[in-house]
């Protein structure tokens, strides 16, 4: 059974066509998660808005975004997301040692305080840990309230991506 359905334009509702056109205009193609979400055009539109913000306009650096995504990919054992974002992590300058540590659930020994706070916060969230006031204060000092909000939404957004790709059994991208 093919769980991921490419919805051809002639089968799309007017709302789906509008979102489809927005996605293609902005990204040049429909990425895997949007093939899932397009069946609910309001969800697809909202997720596109959030995803573009997190990846292009937010306060988190590209490295910080990739660190958070790798934490999520490992937590959900999401092979598609893990494979794609190992590659992206390397492209934005994460060393193999950092990637390996994040994927193993170890402290990646990050030296940048902002990156360290993103990892610490994301790892605590997926572990279900309750941060003490002191721990929260340290993370807030490093990230600010905007950074805290973005890490929370990054975790939620990429949890949806990871689970969607797993549920729909999307094939893992080939590594060159």
Short mmCIF file of C-alpha atoms in Angstrom, two decimals:
data_model
loop_
_atom_site.label_atom_id
_atom_site.label_comp_id
_atom_site.label_asym_id
_atom_site.label_seq_id
_atom_site.Cartn_x
_atom_site.Cartn_y
_atom_site.Cartn_z
CA UNK A 1 0.00 0.00 0.00
CA UNK A 2 1.33 3.42 -0.96
CA UNK A 3 0.58 5.63 2.03
CA UNK A 4 2.05 8.79 0.53
CA UNK A 5 -0.30 10.05 -2.14
CA UNK A 6 0.73 12.62 -4.72
CA UNK A 7 -2.43 14.63 -5.15
CA UNK A 8 -2.56 15.67 -8.84
CA UNK A 9 -3.85 19.20 -9.55
CA UNK A 10 -7.01 17.92 -11.25
CA UNK A 11 -8.01 16.12 -8.03
CA UNK A 12 -7.34 19.05 -5.72
CA UNK A 13 -10.02 21.20 -4.14
CA UNK A 14 -9.74 24.96 -4.75
CA UNK A 15 -8.23 25.35 -1.25
CA UNK A 16 -5.68 22.61 -1.92
CA UNK A 17 -4.76 24.19 -5.28
CA UNK A 18 -4.13 27.52 -3.60
CA UNK A 19 -1.83 25.98 -0.98
CA UNK A 20 -0.17 23.74 -3.58
CA UNK A 21 0.64 26.77 -5.75
CA UNK A 22 2.01 28.66 -2.72
CA UNK A 23 4.23 25.72 -1.82
CA UNK A 24 5.57 25.27 -5.35
CA UNK A 25 6.16 29.02 -5.74
CA UNK A 26 8.09 29.20 -2.47
CA UNK A 27 10.00 25.92 -2.59
CA UNK A 28 9.96 24.87 -6.24
CA UNK A 29 8.37 21.53 -5.39
CA UNK A 30 6.22 19.81 -2.80
CA UNK A 31 8.35 18.34 -0.03
CA UNK A 32 7.33 15.02 1.54
CA UNK A 33 5.56 16.34 4.65
CA UNK A 34 3.43 18.66 2.52
CA UNK A 35 2.25 15.70 0.46
CA UNK A 36 0.81 14.48 3.75
CA UNK A 37 -0.55 17.81 4.98
CA UNK A 38 -2.02 18.98 1.63
CA UNK A 39 -5.02 16.75 2.32
CA UNK A 40 -5.89 19.34 4.97
CA UNK A 41 -5.11 22.64 3.21
CA UNK A 42 -5.39 24.74 6.38
CA UNK A 43 -2.87 22.47 8.11
CA UNK A 44 -0.54 22.53 5.08
CA UNK A 45 -0.69 26.32 4.88
CA UNK A 46 -0.05 26.76 8.59
CA UNK A 47 2.78 24.26 8.64
CA UNK A 48 4.38 25.95 5.62
CA UNK A 49 4.24 29.28 7.39
CA UNK A 50 5.79 27.84 10.55
CA UNK A 51 8.41 25.76 8.70
CA UNK A 52 9.55 28.66 6.55
CA UNK A 53 9.78 30.91 9.60
CA UNK A 54 11.83 28.39 11.59
CA UNK A 55 14.17 27.60 8.71
CA UNK A 56 14.59 31.05 7.16
CA UNK A 57 13.45 33.89 9.41
CA UNK A 58 13.70 32.86 13.06
CA UNK A 59 16.27 33.80 15.67
CA UNK A 60 17.85 30.33 15.68
CA UNK A 61 20.91 29.81 13.48
CA UNK A 62 20.96 27.10 10.82
CA UNK A 63 23.22 25.04 13.06
CA UNK A 64 20.85 25.42 16.01
CA UNK A 65 17.87 24.39 13.89
CA UNK A 66 19.74 21.29 12.71
CA UNK A 67 20.78 20.40 16.26
CA UNK A 68 17.14 20.56 17.36
CA UNK A 69 15.97 18.52 14.36
CA UNK A 70 18.57 15.82 15.01
CA UNK A 71 17.40 15.57 18.64
CA UNK A 72 13.84 15.03 17.38
CA UNK A 73 14.84 12.60 14.63
CA UNK A 74 16.68 10.44 17.13
CA UNK A 75 13.92 10.65 19.74
CA UNK A 76 11.29 9.40 17.28
CA UNK A 77 13.70 6.99 15.52
CA UNK A 78 12.72 8.81 12.35
CA UNK A 79 15.10 7.49 9.70
CA UNK A 80 13.94 9.80 6.91
CA UNK A 81 14.38 12.96 9.00
CA UNK A 82 17.59 11.69 10.59
CA UNK A 83 19.18 10.88 7.21
CA UNK A 84 18.12 14.16 5.60
CA UNK A 85 19.27 16.27 8.54
CA UNK A 86 22.60 14.56 9.07
CA UNK A 87 23.33 15.79 5.56
CA UNK A 88 21.93 19.26 6.31
CA UNK A 89 23.82 19.41 9.61
CA UNK A 90 27.09 18.77 7.80
CA UNK A 91 26.21 21.42 5.22
CA UNK A 92 25.78 24.04 7.95
CA UNK A 93 29.05 23.11 9.65
CA UNK A 94 28.20 20.53 12.31
CA UNK A 95 31.09 18.12 12.72
CA UNK A 96 30.57 14.37 12.57
CA UNK A 97 31.52 14.26 16.28
CA UNK A 98 28.72 16.69 17.20
CA UNK A 99 26.21 14.83 15.04
CA UNK A 100 27.23 11.46 16.50
CA UNK A 101 26.93 12.77 20.08
CA UNK A 102 23.49 14.29 19.47
CA UNK A 103 22.26 11.07 17.85
CA UNK A 104 23.66 8.99 20.72
CA UNK A 105 21.95 11.18 23.31
CA UNK A 106 25.27 12.43 24.67
CA UNK A 107 26.38 15.97 25.40
CA UNK A 108 27.94 17.15 22.12
CA UNK A 109 30.30 19.47 24.03
CA UNK A 110 29.15 22.55 22.14
CA UNK A 111 31.16 25.68 22.88
CA UNK A 112 28.68 28.27 21.61
CA UNK A 113 26.35 29.14 24.53
CA UNK A 114 23.33 29.59 22.24
CA UNK A 115 23.87 26.21 20.53
CA UNK A 116 24.49 24.57 23.89
CA UNK A 117 21.21 25.99 25.25
CA UNK A 118 19.25 24.82 22.18
CA UNK A 119 20.62 21.29 22.59
CA UNK A 120 20.11 21.25 26.34
CA UNK A 121 16.52 22.52 26.04
CA UNK A 122 15.55 20.21 23.15
CA UNK A 123 17.12 17.16 24.82
CA UNK A 124 15.34 17.94 28.11
CA UNK A 125 12.01 18.37 26.33
CA UNK A 126 12.16 15.06 24.46
CA UNK A 127 13.32 13.31 27.63
CA UNK A 128 10.25 14.61 29.43
CA UNK A 129 12.40 16.37 32.00
CA UNK A 130 11.00 19.17 34.13
CA UNK A 131 13.51 21.99 34.19
CA UNK A 132 14.26 23.61 37.52
CA UNK A 133 13.86 27.38 37.75
CA UNK A 134 17.66 27.69 37.66
CA UNK A 135 17.94 25.54 34.51
CA UNK A 136 15.12 27.44 32.82
CA UNK A 137 16.80 30.72 33.79
CA UNK A 138 20.10 29.62 32.21
CA UNK A 139 18.34 28.64 28.99
CA UNK A 140 16.35 31.88 28.98
CA UNK A 141 19.54 33.90 29.47
CA UNK A 142 21.14 32.21 26.46
CA UNK A 143 18.14 32.06 24.12
CA UNK A 144 15.76 34.76 25.28
CA UNK A 145 12.02 34.22 25.33
CA UNK A 146 11.89 34.32 21.52
CA UNK A 147 14.44 31.52 21.32
CA UNK A 148 12.55 29.46 23.89
CA UNK A 149 9.35 29.86 21.87
CA UNK A 150 11.14 28.89 18.66
CA UNK A 151 12.74 25.77 20.15
CA UNK A 152 9.33 24.67 21.48
CA UNK A 153 7.74 25.13 18.05
CA UNK A 154 10.74 23.55 16.28
CA UNK A 155 10.28 20.45 18.46
CA UNK A 156 6.56 20.34 17.67
CA UNK A 157 6.94 21.03 13.96
CA UNK A 158 9.65 18.43 13.40
CA UNK A 159 7.83 15.91 15.60
CA UNK A 160 4.96 16.23 13.13
CA UNK A 161 7.37 15.85 10.21
CA UNK A 162 9.11 12.84 11.78
CA UNK A 163 5.89 11.06 12.68
CA UNK A 164 4.26 11.87 9.35
CA UNK A 165 7.17 10.44 7.41
CA UNK A 166 7.17 7.30 9.60
CA UNK A 167 3.41 6.74 9.43
CA UNK A 168 3.41 7.19 5.66
CA UNK A 169 6.50 4.98 5.27
CA UNK A 170 8.32 7.52 3.12
CA UNK A 171 11.50 5.93 1.73
CA UNK A 172 14.75 7.17 3.24
CA UNK A 173 16.63 9.53 0.90
CA UNK A 174 19.65 8.02 -0.78
CA UNK A 175 23.04 9.25 0.39
CA UNK A 176 25.49 10.20 -2.35
#
